[in-house]
mmCIF file of C-alpha atoms in Angstrom:
data_model
loop_
_atom_site.group_PDB
_atom_site.id
_atom_site.type_symbol
_atom_site.label_atom_id
_atom_site.label_comp_id
_atom_site.label_asym_id
_atom_site.label_seq_id
_atom_site.Cartn_x
_atom_site.Cartn_y
_atom_site.Cartn_z
ATOM 1 C CA THR A 313 -22.059 24.709 -6.715
ATOM 2 C CA SER A 314 -19.611 24.895 -3.652
ATOM 3 C CA THR A 315 -21.971 26.566 -2.123
ATOM 4 C CA GLU A 316 -24.822 24.181 -3.076
ATOM 5 C CA ARG A 317 -23.009 21.010 -1.940
ATOM 6 C CA LYS A 318 -22.390 22.776 1.556
ATOM 7 C CA VAL A 319 -25.940 23.273 2.009
ATOM 8 C CA ASN A 320 -26.521 20.113 1.223
ATOM 9 C CA VAL A 321 -24.058 18.386 3.866
ATOM 10 C CA THR A 322 -25.779 20.502 6.648
ATOM 11 C CA LYS A 323 -29.120 18.514 5.982
ATOM 12 C CA LYS A 324 -27.787 15.107 5.928
ATOM 13 C CA THR A 325 -27.610 14.007 2.287
ATOM 14 C CA ILE A 326 -24.960 11.482 0.697
ATOM 15 C CA PRO A 327 -21.956 13.183 0.581
ATOM 16 C CA ALA A 328 -19.982 12.525 -2.886
ATOM 17 C CA VAL A 329 -16.799 10.954 -0.900
ATOM 18 C CA SER A 330 -15.977 9.559 2.090
ATOM 19 C CA ILE A 331 -12.549 9.845 3.429
ATOM 20 C CA ILE A 332 -11.233 6.340 5.682
ATOM 21 C CA THR A 333 -8.399 7.153 7.810
ATOM 22 C CA PRO A 334 -7.284 4.620 10.363
ATOM 23 C CA MET A 335 -5.379 5.781 13.240
ATOM 24 C CA TYR A 336 -3.336 4.475 15.675
ATOM 25 C CA ASN A 337 -0.656 7.249 18.046
ATOM 26 C CA ALA A 338 -0.742 9.769 15.183
ATOM 27 C CA GLU A 339 -0.784 12.706 17.660
ATOM 28 C CA LYS A 340 2.518 14.095 16.021
ATOM 29 C CA TYR A 341 1.136 14.042 12.119
ATOM 30 C CA ILE A 342 -2.718 13.746 12.707
ATOM 31 C CA GLY A 343 -3.438 17.623 12.647
ATOM 32 C CA GLU A 344 -1.634 18.228 9.229
ATOM 33 C CA CYS A 345 -3.820 15.880 7.457
ATOM 34 C CA LEU A 346 -7.399 17.306 9.127
ATOM 35 C CA ASP A 347 -5.413 20.396 8.277
ATOM 36 C CA SER A 348 -5.667 18.965 4.428
ATOM 37 C CA LEU A 349 -9.563 17.982 4.751
ATOM 38 C CA ARG A 350 -10.101 21.935 5.753
ATOM 39 C CA ALA A 351 -8.161 23.051 2.969
ATOM 40 C CA GLN A 352 -10.471 21.209 -0.034
ATOM 41 C CA THR A 353 -11.731 23.513 -3.158
ATOM 42 C CA PHE A 354 -14.204 20.485 -2.730
ATOM 43 C CA THR A 355 -16.408 20.291 0.272
ATOM 44 C CA ASP A 356 -18.942 17.547 -0.089
ATOM 45 C CA PHE A 357 -17.395 15.280 1.636
ATOM 46 C CA GLU A 358 -17.333 12.795 5.165
ATOM 47 C CA VAL A 359 -14.670 12.329 6.975
ATOM 48 C CA ILE A 360 -14.613 8.755 9.189
ATOM 49 C CA ILE A 361 -11.395 8.308 11.638
ATOM 50 C CA VAL A 362 -10.512 4.983 13.686
ATOM 51 C CA ASP A 363 -8.813 5.107 16.441
ATOM 52 C CA ASP A 364 -7.024 1.746 16.949
ATOM 53 C CA GLY A 365 -6.815 2.226 20.762
ATOM 54 C CA SER A 366 -4.594 5.092 20.732
ATOM 55 C CA THR A 367 -2.089 5.804 24.070
ATOM 56 C CA ASP A 368 -1.281 8.869 22.926
ATOM 57 C CA ASN A 369 -3.332 12.505 22.292
ATOM 58 C CA SER A 370 -4.251 11.571 18.995
ATOM 59 C CA VAL A 371 -7.772 11.288 20.122
ATOM 60 C CA ALA A 372 -8.318 14.111 21.878
ATOM 61 C CA ILE A 373 -7.025 16.070 19.120
ATOM 62 C CA VAL A 374 -9.350 14.266 16.751
ATOM 63 C CA GLU A 375 -12.139 15.636 18.800
ATOM 64 C CA LYS A 376 -11.386 19.340 18.318
ATOM 65 C CA TYR A 377 -11.504 18.920 14.920
ATOM 66 C CA ILE A 378 -14.839 18.026 14.999
ATOM 67 C CA PRO A 379 -16.551 21.646 14.945
ATOM 68 C CA LYS A 380 -14.394 22.584 12.707
ATOM 69 C CA LEU A 381 -14.845 20.736 10.027
ATOM 70 C CA LYS A 382 -19.103 21.533 10.883
ATOM 71 C CA ASN A 383 -19.681 18.200 12.325
ATOM 72 C CA ARG A 384 -18.410 15.828 8.695
ATOM 73 C CA LEU A 385 -15.640 14.137 10.769
ATOM 74 C CA GLN A 386 -17.256 10.737 12.648
ATOM 75 C CA LEU A 387 -14.838 9.637 15.578
ATOM 76 C CA ILE A 388 -15.147 5.373 15.776
ATOM 77 C CA ARG A 389 -12.636 4.804 18.689
ATOM 78 C CA LEU A 390 -11.635 0.613 19.045
ATOM 79 C CA LYS A 391 -11.228 -0.638 22.933
ATOM 80 C CA ASN A 392 -8.672 -3.102 21.680
ATOM 81 C CA ASN A 393 -5.793 -2.490 19.551
ATOM 82 C CA SER A 394 -6.246 -5.064 16.253
ATOM 83 C CA GLY A 395 -2.354 -6.085 16.928
ATOM 84 C CA GLY A 396 -1.175 -3.904 14.051
ATOM 85 C CA CYS A 397 -3.773 -4.915 11.351
ATOM 86 C CA ALA A 398 -4.813 -1.637 9.718
ATOM 87 C CA ALA A 399 -6.741 -3.642 7.792
ATOM 88 C CA ILE A 400 -9.983 -3.154 10.757
ATOM 89 C CA PRO A 401 -10.861 0.006 11.109
ATOM 90 C CA ARG A 402 -10.284 0.578 7.468
ATOM 91 C CA ASN A 403 -13.289 -2.370 7.239
ATOM 92 C CA ILE A 404 -15.060 -1.036 9.897
ATOM 93 C CA ALA A 405 -15.535 2.824 8.028
ATOM 94 C CA MET A 406 -15.956 1.397 5.060
ATOM 95 C CA LYS A 407 -19.218 -0.293 5.946
ATOM 96 C CA ILE A 408 -20.193 2.883 7.823
ATOM 97 C CA ALA A 409 -19.122 5.160 4.563
ATOM 98 C CA ARG A 410 -22.089 6.915 3.451
ATOM 99 C CA GLY A 411 -20.099 8.364 -0.116
ATOM 100 C CA GLU A 412 -20.611 7.729 -3.457
ATOM 101 C CA TYR A 413 -16.413 6.960 -3.710
ATOM 102 C CA LEU A 414 -14.129 6.741 -1.338
ATOM 103 C CA LEU A 415 -10.647 8.257 -0.613
ATOM 104 C CA PHE A 416 -8.362 6.718 1.215
ATOM 105 C CA VAL A 417 -6.283 9.000 3.489
ATOM 106 C CA ASP A 418 -3.110 7.303 6.230
ATOM 107 C CA ALA A 419 -2.878 9.699 10.053
ATOM 108 C CA ASP A 420 0.152 10.457 8.898
ATOM 109 C CA ASP A 421 -0.684 11.704 5.197
ATOM 110 C CA ALA A 422 -1.762 14.154 3.420
ATOM 111 C CA ILE A 423 -3.519 15.043 0.041
ATOM 112 C CA THR A 424 -3.444 18.458 -2.079
ATOM 113 C CA LYS A 425 -6.104 21.297 -1.585
ATOM 114 C CA THR A 426 -7.378 20.131 -5.262
ATOM 115 C CA ALA A 427 -7.387 16.720 -4.420
ATOM 116 C CA LEU A 428 -11.257 16.049 -4.527
ATOM 117 C CA GLU A 429 -11.755 18.304 -7.032
ATOM 118 C CA GLU A 430 -9.399 16.898 -9.634
ATOM 119 C CA MET A 431 -10.382 12.806 -8.598
ATOM 120 C CA TYR A 432 -14.069 13.848 -8.201
ATOM 121 C CA THR A 433 -14.253 15.849 -11.949
ATOM 122 C CA ILE A 434 -12.558 13.012 -13.456
ATOM 123 C CA ALA A 435 -14.783 10.132 -11.639
ATOM 124 C CA LYS A 436 -18.019 12.173 -12.570
ATOM 125 C CA LYS A 437 -16.950 12.689 -16.693
ATOM 126 C CA PHE A 438 -15.554 8.718 -16.966
ATOM 127 C CA ASN A 439 -18.124 7.453 -15.175
ATOM 128 C CA ALA A 440 -15.061 5.759 -13.491
ATOM 129 C CA ASP A 441 -14.980 2.467 -10.945
ATOM 130 C CA VAL A 442 -11.520 3.897 -9.578
ATOM 131 C CA ILE A 443 -9.103 6.134 -10.672
ATOM 132 C CA SER A 444 -5.423 5.702 -9.591
ATOM 133 C CA CYS A 445 -3.190 8.647 -8.775
ATOM 134 C CA GLU A 446 0.044 6.575 -10.564
ATOM 135 C CA ARG A 447 2.082 9.769 -8.954
ATOM 136 C CA PHE A 448 2.590 11.571 -5.524
ATOM 137 C CA TYR A 449 4.489 13.444 -3.250
ATOM 138 C CA SER A 450 7.245 11.973 -0.432
ATOM 139 C CA ILE A 451 7.616 13.835 1.989
ATOM 140 C CA ASN A 452 9.614 13.253 5.505
ATOM 141 C CA GLY A 453 9.101 16.310 7.553
ATOM 142 C CA GLU A 454 6.083 18.966 8.268
ATOM 143 C CA ILE A 455 3.289 19.411 5.435
ATOM 144 C CA LYS A 456 2.074 22.632 5.828
ATOM 145 C CA VAL A 457 -0.136 21.827 2.804
ATOM 146 C CA ASN A 458 -1.747 25.731 3.351
ATOM 147 C CA SER A 459 1.324 26.965 2.518
ATOM 148 C CA ILE A 460 3.526 25.111 0.604
ATOM 149 C CA ASP A 461 4.794 26.098 -2.365
ATOM 150 C CA MET A 462 3.848 23.195 -4.814
ATOM 151 C CA LYS A 463 6.336 24.501 -7.443
ATOM 152 C CA LYS A 464 9.416 23.405 -5.238
ATOM 153 C CA ILE A 465 8.178 19.861 -4.828
ATOM 154 C CA GLU A 466 8.989 17.322 -7.781
ATOM 155 C CA PRO A 467 6.054 14.483 -7.488
ATOM 156 C CA THR A 468 7.435 11.086 -7.988
ATOM 157 C CA SER A 469 6.585 7.705 -8.942
ATOM 158 C CA TYR A 470 7.069 3.760 -7.675
ATOM 159 C CA LEU A 471 6.872 3.071 -11.579
ATOM 160 C CA SER A 472 8.427 4.430 -14.386
ATOM 161 C CA ASN A 473 4.927 4.418 -16.527
ATOM 162 C CA GLY A 474 4.181 7.318 -13.835
ATOM 163 C CA TYR A 475 5.987 9.785 -16.132
ATOM 164 C CA GLU A 476 4.598 8.656 -18.832
ATOM 165 C CA LEU A 477 1.012 9.382 -18.256
ATOM 166 C CA VAL A 478 0.007 13.016 -19.439
ATOM 167 C CA SER A 479 -3.488 13.018 -19.002
ATOM 168 C CA PRO A 480 -6.496 9.947 -17.819
ATOM 169 C CA ALA A 481 -6.311 6.550 -18.941
ATOM 170 C CA LEU A 482 -8.310 3.653 -19.190
ATOM 171 C CA LEU A 483 -6.305 0.299 -18.446
ATOM 172 C CA ASN A 484 -6.962 -2.457 -20.738
ATOM 173 C CA PRO A 485 -9.868 -4.512 -19.697
ATOM 174 C CA SER A 486 -7.902 -8.209 -20.392
ATOM 175 C CA LEU A 487 -7.672 -9.287 -16.702
ATOM 176 C CA GLU A 488 -4.538 -11.204 -17.720
ATOM 177 C CA LYS A 489 -2.656 -7.738 -18.873
ATOM 178 C CA ARG A 490 -3.669 -5.768 -16.298
ATOM 179 C CA LEU A 491 -2.452 -8.682 -13.621
ATOM 180 C CA LEU A 492 0.573 -9.332 -15.531
ATOM 181 C CA ALA A 493 0.870 -5.419 -15.475
ATOM 182 C CA LEU A 494 0.494 -5.426 -11.163
ATOM 183 C CA HIS A 495 3.197 -8.711 -11.054
ATOM 184 C CA ASN A 496 5.264 -6.788 -13.215
ATOM 185 C CA TYR A 497 5.144 -3.298 -10.875
ATOM 186 C CA LYS A 498 3.320 -1.092 -13.797
ATOM 187 C CA LEU A 499 0.937 0.103 -11.790
ATOM 188 C CA ILE A 500 0.994 1.423 -8.237
ATOM 189 C CA TRP A 501 -1.403 -0.646 -5.347
ATOM 190 C CA ASN A 502 -1.418 1.471 -2.559
ATOM 191 C CA PHE A 503 -4.364 1.926 -1.191
ATOM 192 C CA CYS A 504 -3.271 5.983 -1.180
ATOM 193 C CA GLY A 505 -4.009 7.826 -3.937
ATOM 194 C CA LYS A 506 -7.412 5.666 -5.105
ATOM 195 C CA PHE A 507 -10.235 6.633 -5.408
ATOM 196 C CA VAL A 508 -12.719 4.068 -5.333
ATOM 197 C CA ARG A 509 -16.420 4.043 -6.652
ATOM 198 C CA ARG A 510 -18.035 1.926 -2.917
ATOM 199 C CA ASP A 511 -21.215 0.987 -4.675
ATOM 200 C CA LEU A 512 -18.098 -1.707 -6.883
ATOM 201 C CA LEU A 513 -16.722 -2.801 -3.084
ATOM 202 C CA MET A 514 -20.786 -3.117 -2.343
ATOM 203 C CA GLU A 515 -21.886 -4.943 -5.096
ATOM 204 C CA HIS A 516 -18.191 -7.378 -5.128
ATOM 205 C CA ASP A 517 -17.967 -7.660 -1.419
ATOM 206 C CA ILE A 518 -14.403 -6.454 -1.479
ATOM 207 C CA LYS A 519 -12.697 -6.099 2.005
ATOM 208 C CA MET A 520 -8.840 -5.571 3.704
ATOM 209 C CA VAL A 521 -7.467 -8.826 4.214
ATOM 210 C CA GLY A 522 -4.302 -9.315 6.550
ATOM 211 C CA ILE A 523 -1.602 -7.976 7.932
ATOM 212 C CA GLY A 524 0.708 -6.669 5.039
ATOM 213 C CA ALA A 525 0.509 -6.599 1.365
ATOM 214 C CA GLU A 526 -2.871 -5.860 1.954
ATOM 215 C CA ASP A 527 -2.814 -2.955 -0.229
ATOM 216 C CA LEU A 528 -2.242 -5.006 -3.139
ATOM 217 C CA ILE A 529 -4.592 -7.401 -2.267
ATOM 218 C CA PHE A 530 -7.212 -4.779 -2.759
ATOM 219 C CA THR A 531 -5.470 -4.015 -5.960
ATOM 220 C CA CYS A 532 -5.839 -7.413 -7.310
ATOM 221 C CA CYS A 533 -9.588 -7.652 -6.525
ATOM 222 C CA LEU A 534 -10.254 -4.220 -7.960
ATOM 223 C CA LEU A 535 -8.008 -5.226 -11.013
ATOM 224 C CA CYS A 536 -10.377 -8.202 -11.141
ATOM 225 C CA ALA A 537 -14.131 -6.287 -10.676
ATOM 226 C CA ALA A 538 -13.647 -2.473 -12.323
ATOM 227 C CA PRO A 539 -15.035 -2.966 -15.662
ATOM 228 C CA LYS A 540 -13.990 1.300 -15.767
ATOM 229 C CA TYR A 541 -10.315 1.491 -13.728
ATOM 230 C CA ILE A 542 -8.581 4.668 -14.886
ATOM 231 C CA LEU A 543 -5.089 5.932 -14.496
ATOM 232 C CA VAL A 544 -4.010 8.983 -13.703
ATOM 233 C CA PRO A 545 -0.690 11.073 -13.977
ATOM 234 C CA ASN A 546 -2.322 13.390 -10.386
ATOM 235 C CA ALA A 547 -0.200 13.232 -7.321
ATOM 236 C CA ILE A 548 -2.630 14.834 -5.276
ATOM 237 C CA TYR A 549 -1.562 12.723 -2.086
ATOM 238 C CA PHE A 550 1.796 13.728 0.488
ATOM 239 C CA TYR A 551 3.168 10.091 1.773
ATOM 240 C CA ARG A 552 5.004 10.144 4.488
ATOM 241 C CA SER A 553 7.986 7.693 5.222
ATOM 242 C CA LEU A 554 8.480 6.741 9.008
ATOM 243 C CA GLU A 555 10.235 4.805 10.330
ATOM 244 C CA ASP A 556 8.786 4.424 13.697
ATOM 245 C CA SER A 557 5.514 3.607 12.093
ATOM 246 C CA LEU A 558 3.704 -0.221 13.042
ATOM 247 C CA THR A 559 5.266 -1.018 9.208
ATOM 248 C CA HIS A 560 8.541 -0.155 10.282
ATOM 249 C CA LYS A 561 9.111 -1.998 13.881
ATOM 250 C CA PRO A 562 11.222 -4.377 14.432
ATOM 251 C CA MET A 563 10.520 -7.798 14.975
ATOM 252 C CA THR A 564 12.379 -11.171 16.078
ATOM 253 C CA ILE A 565 13.263 -13.494 13.507
ATOM 254 C CA ALA A 566 10.989 -16.400 14.874
ATOM 255 C CA GLY A 567 7.785 -13.403 14.650
ATOM 256 C CA ASN A 568 8.875 -12.587 11.650
ATOM 257 C CA LEU A 569 8.308 -15.920 9.608
ATOM 258 C CA GLN A 570 5.341 -16.554 11.567
ATOM 259 C CA LYS A 571 4.424 -12.947 9.998
ATOM 260 C CA TRP A 572 4.967 -14.091 6.958
ATOM 261 C CA VAL A 573 3.528 -17.406 6.535
ATOM 262 C CA ARG A 574 -0.084 -15.758 8.371
ATOM 263 C CA MET A 575 0.435 -13.264 5.716
ATOM 264 C CA SER A 576 1.163 -15.575 2.744
ATOM 265 C CA VAL A 577 -1.493 -18.235 3.617
ATOM 266 C CA GLU A 578 -4.485 -15.879 4.265
ATOM 267 C CA GLY A 579 -3.299 -13.518 1.464
ATOM 268 C CA LEU A 580 -3.079 -16.354 -0.789
ATOM 269 C CA ASP A 581 -6.791 -18.673 0.390
ATOM 270 C CA TYR A 582 -8.956 -15.019 -0.092
ATOM 271 C CA MET A 583 -7.755 -14.050 -3.503
ATOM 272 C CA ASP A 584 -7.894 -18.125 -4.379
ATOM 273 C CA ALA A 585 -11.862 -17.254 -2.989
ATOM 274 C CA PHE A 586 -12.372 -13.574 -4.785
ATOM 275 C CA MET A 587 -11.106 -14.612 -8.572
ATOM 276 C CA ASP A 588 -12.622 -17.626 -8.190
ATOM 277 C CA LYS A 589 -16.255 -15.371 -8.265
ATOM 278 C CA PHE A 590 -14.728 -14.246 -11.740
ATOM 279 C CA GLN A 591 -14.665 -17.998 -13.045
ATOM 280 C CA CYS A 592 -10.447 -16.844 -12.983
ATOM 281 C CA ALA A 593 -8.599 -19.569 -14.807
ATOM 282 C CA PRO A 594 -5.695 -21.509 -13.012
ATOM 283 C CA GLU A 595 -3.143 -19.480 -15.094
ATOM 284 C CA LEU A 596 -4.713 -15.977 -13.831
ATOM 285 C CA LYS A 597 -4.014 -17.018 -10.262
ATOM 286 C CA TYR A 598 -1.559 -17.661 -10.932
ATOM 287 C CA ILE A 599 -0.559 -14.850 -11.910
ATOM 288 C CA ALA A 600 -1.548 -12.922 -8.831
ATOM 289 C CA PHE A 601 -0.264 -15.298 -6.598
ATOM 290 C CA GLU A 602 3.393 -14.247 -7.859
ATOM 291 C CA ALA A 603 2.741 -10.924 -7.387
ATOM 292 C CA LEU A 604 1.591 -11.671 -3.894
ATOM 293 C CA MET A 605 4.439 -13.743 -3.269
ATOM 294 C CA GLN A 606 6.608 -11.190 -4.473
ATOM 295 C CA GLU A 607 5.827 -8.522 -2.162
ATOM 296 C CA PHE A 608 6.086 -11.041 0.818
ATOM 297 C CA MET A 609 9.420 -12.228 -0.571
ATOM 298 C CA ARG A 610 10.587 -9.047 -0.942
ATOM 299 C CA THR A 611 9.905 -7.862 2.731
ATOM 300 C CA ILE A 612 11.460 -11.574 4.035
ATOM 301 C CA LEU A 613 14.681 -10.656 2.888
ATOM 302 C CA GLN A 614 17.164 -10.333 5.706
ATOM 303 C CA VAL A 615 15.555 -12.801 7.545
ATOM 304 C CA TYR A 616 16.399 -15.197 5.166
ATOM 305 C CA GLN A 617 19.750 -14.198 5.334
ATOM 306 C CA LEU A 618 20.184 -15.180 9.418
ATOM 307 C CA VAL A 619 18.253 -18.126 9.217
ATOM 308 C CA SER A 620 19.966 -21.885 7.994
ATOM 309 C CA ALA A 621 17.593 -23.253 5.320
ATOM 310 C CA PRO A 622 17.084 -26.468 7.212
ATOM 311 C CA ARG A 623 15.637 -24.408 9.771
ATOM 312 C CA LEU A 624 14.147 -22.908 7.644
ATOM 313 C CA ASP A 625 12.277 -25.349 6.207
ATOM 314 C CA GLU A 626 11.503 -27.226 9.477
ATOM 315 C CA PHE A 627 9.324 -23.871 11.096
ATOM 316 C CA ILE A 628 7.577 -22.846 7.823
ATOM 317 C CA ARG A 629 6.298 -26.439 7.393
ATOM 318 C CA SER A 630 5.638 -26.120 11.789
ATOM 319 C CA GLN A 631 3.442 -22.928 11.012
ATOM 320 C CA LEU A 632 1.318 -24.348 7.794
ATOM 321 C CA ALA A 633 1.025 -27.301 9.628
ATOM 322 C CA THR A 634 -1.022 -24.634 12.407
ATOM 323 C CA THR A 635 -3.413 -22.735 9.657
ATOM 324 C CA GLY A 636 -4.809 -26.020 8.354
ATOM 325 C CA SER A 637 -2.705 -25.442 4.372
ATOM 326 C CA SER A 638 -3.844 -27.781 1.217
ATOM 327 C CA ASP A 639 -1.079 -30.033 -0.103
ATOM 328 C CA ILE A 640 -1.471 -27.604 -2.873
ATOM 329 C CA MET A 641 -0.871 -24.262 -1.180
ATOM 330 C CA THR A 642 2.317 -25.632 0.976
ATOM 331 C CA SER A 643 4.075 -26.555 -2.310
ATOM 332 C CA PHE A 644 3.132 -23.284 -3.781
ATOM 333 C CA ILE A 645 4.522 -21.302 -1.324
ATOM 334 C CA PHE A 646 7.661 -23.691 -0.892
ATOM 335 C CA SER A 647 8.101 -23.516 -4.454
ATOM 336 C CA ARG A 648 9.028 -20.093 -4.208
ATOM 337 C CA MET A 649 10.941 -20.151 -1.194
ATOM 338 C CA ASN A 650 12.847 -22.210 -3.093
ATOM 339 C CA THR A 651 13.043 -20.110 -6.163
ATOM 340 C CA PHE A 652 13.887 -17.435 -3.383
ATOM 341 C CA ASN A 653 16.485 -19.066 -1.979
ATOM 342 C CA LEU A 654 18.476 -19.739 -5.150
ATOM 343 C CA ARG A 655 18.512 -16.059 -5.544
ATOM 344 C CA ILE A 656 19.074 -14.978 -2.730
ATOM 345 C CA LEU A 657 22.582 -17.199 -3.379
ATOM 346 C CA LYS A 658 23.123 -16.589 -6.409
ATOM 347 C CA GLN A 659 23.680 -13.151 -5.509
ATOM 348 C CA GLN A 660 25.769 -13.828 -2.355
ATOM 349 C CA GLU A 661 28.098 -15.624 -5.253
ATOM 350 C CA THR A 662 28.252 -12.798 -6.990
ATOM 351 C CA ILE A 663 29.008 -10.296 -4.350
ATOM 352 C CA ARG A 664 31.737 -12.526 -3.009
ATOM 353 C CA LYS A 665 33.945 -12.767 -6.196
ATOM 354 C CA GLN A 666 33.550 -9.228 -6.323
ATOM 355 C CA GLN A 667 34.912 -8.730 -2.986
ATOM 356 C CA GLN A 668 37.646 -11.103 -3.611
ATOM 357 C CA GLN A 669 38.561 -9.430 -7.322
ATOM 358 C CA ILE A 670 38.795 -6.158 -4.894
ATOM 359 C CA GLN A 671 41.042 -7.618 -3.029
ATOM 360 C CA GLU A 672 43.341 -8.606 -5.763
ATOM 361 C CA LEU A 673 43.602 -5.359 -7.500
ATOM 362 C CA GLN A 674 44.333 -3.729 -4.597
ATOM 363 C CA GLU A 675 47.039 -5.976 -3.830
ATOM 364 C CA GLN A 676 48.135 -5.892 -7.587
ATOM 365 C CA LEU A 677 47.558 -1.950 -6.982
ATOM 366 C CA HIS A 678 50.215 -1.712 -3.389
ATOM 367 C CA GLN A 679 52.509 -3.528 -4.919
ATOM 368 C CA SER A 680 53.057 -1.638 -8.043
ATOM 369 C CA GLN A 681 53.414 0.871 -5.654
ATOM 370 C CA LYS A 682 56.247 -0.309 -3.506
ATOM 371 C CA GLY A 683 58.651 -0.316 -7.260
ATOM 372 C CA PRO A 684 60.348 -2.585 -7.844
ATOM 373 C CA VAL A 685 63.358 -4.914 -5.230
ATOM 374 C CA ASN A 686 66.682 -3.775 -5.923
ATOM 375 C CA ASP A 687 69.135 -6.354 -4.509
#
């Protein structure tokens, strides 16, 4: 019962759930996040917040919540900022987490009152390794979880199959089909909304990696390692999209390209080594690599449109040389770049032709409105 769980928590027994929250300058939202945790109908959990060198009032706010959460909240402060790499604070939190299951909640987001109760009930019923919520709530303003009228908010999904699910479903155990689903945008790969068995992460040494697309890499590892990967239609997570968040900060062209190369090499190397543990065939690795590069290319589109092909080629090669990438890695990355460049050129040509057609139609319309010329 909930009463018994509260007693167990005070006795410092192992909690059922550990909530992992990285934080950086989140003073506007961290209170709402923690209020949503205080409101949980399931109370056998701990919260681990790793502050990534915040310079605002975030830490002071969190400290006020420690007694409110009955000392189930642990705050860890990093002396130096990780440079925008949320993987570092997440990994630190994962090392000290004691829960049977882990849930990842960002400092500017929140969860529903029954989130932990729903996820833990499903996890125990199916003896799940991973539970992935295929729907979520997208919020721009305040998240007043205690008073919000859930009937007035429609959950959304990045994917079409998120709405097709009506009950928990076991993901096909075939790794090829799992990776194809990931590649074809049939699975949500966000950290948030995933309920993961801690022992699975420890057994396979699954970590967060990189400064971009780390959620996709993490999900790829889970797909390889988790026998029981359960998809659910539950919407338990309030995701807040912020233009001023770390992932939306503008960068120079050179900065974007350097970041892209770093992410590509580090991500591909990690996935390659991890999939070797499961003796994955090259074709399976290729599917996973394509999914990762597809995500990187999507985010680098605007930079590609600003840089000439020769300059881009020279810059990328110089960056790859500093990473010590193998010839195979370099060839793979460039083949994806070339494919992407051709796609962009084709799209630009289509747009140019459409603009020309529009201009011709406008001229014809203008002539017809003037009427016939009388001699």
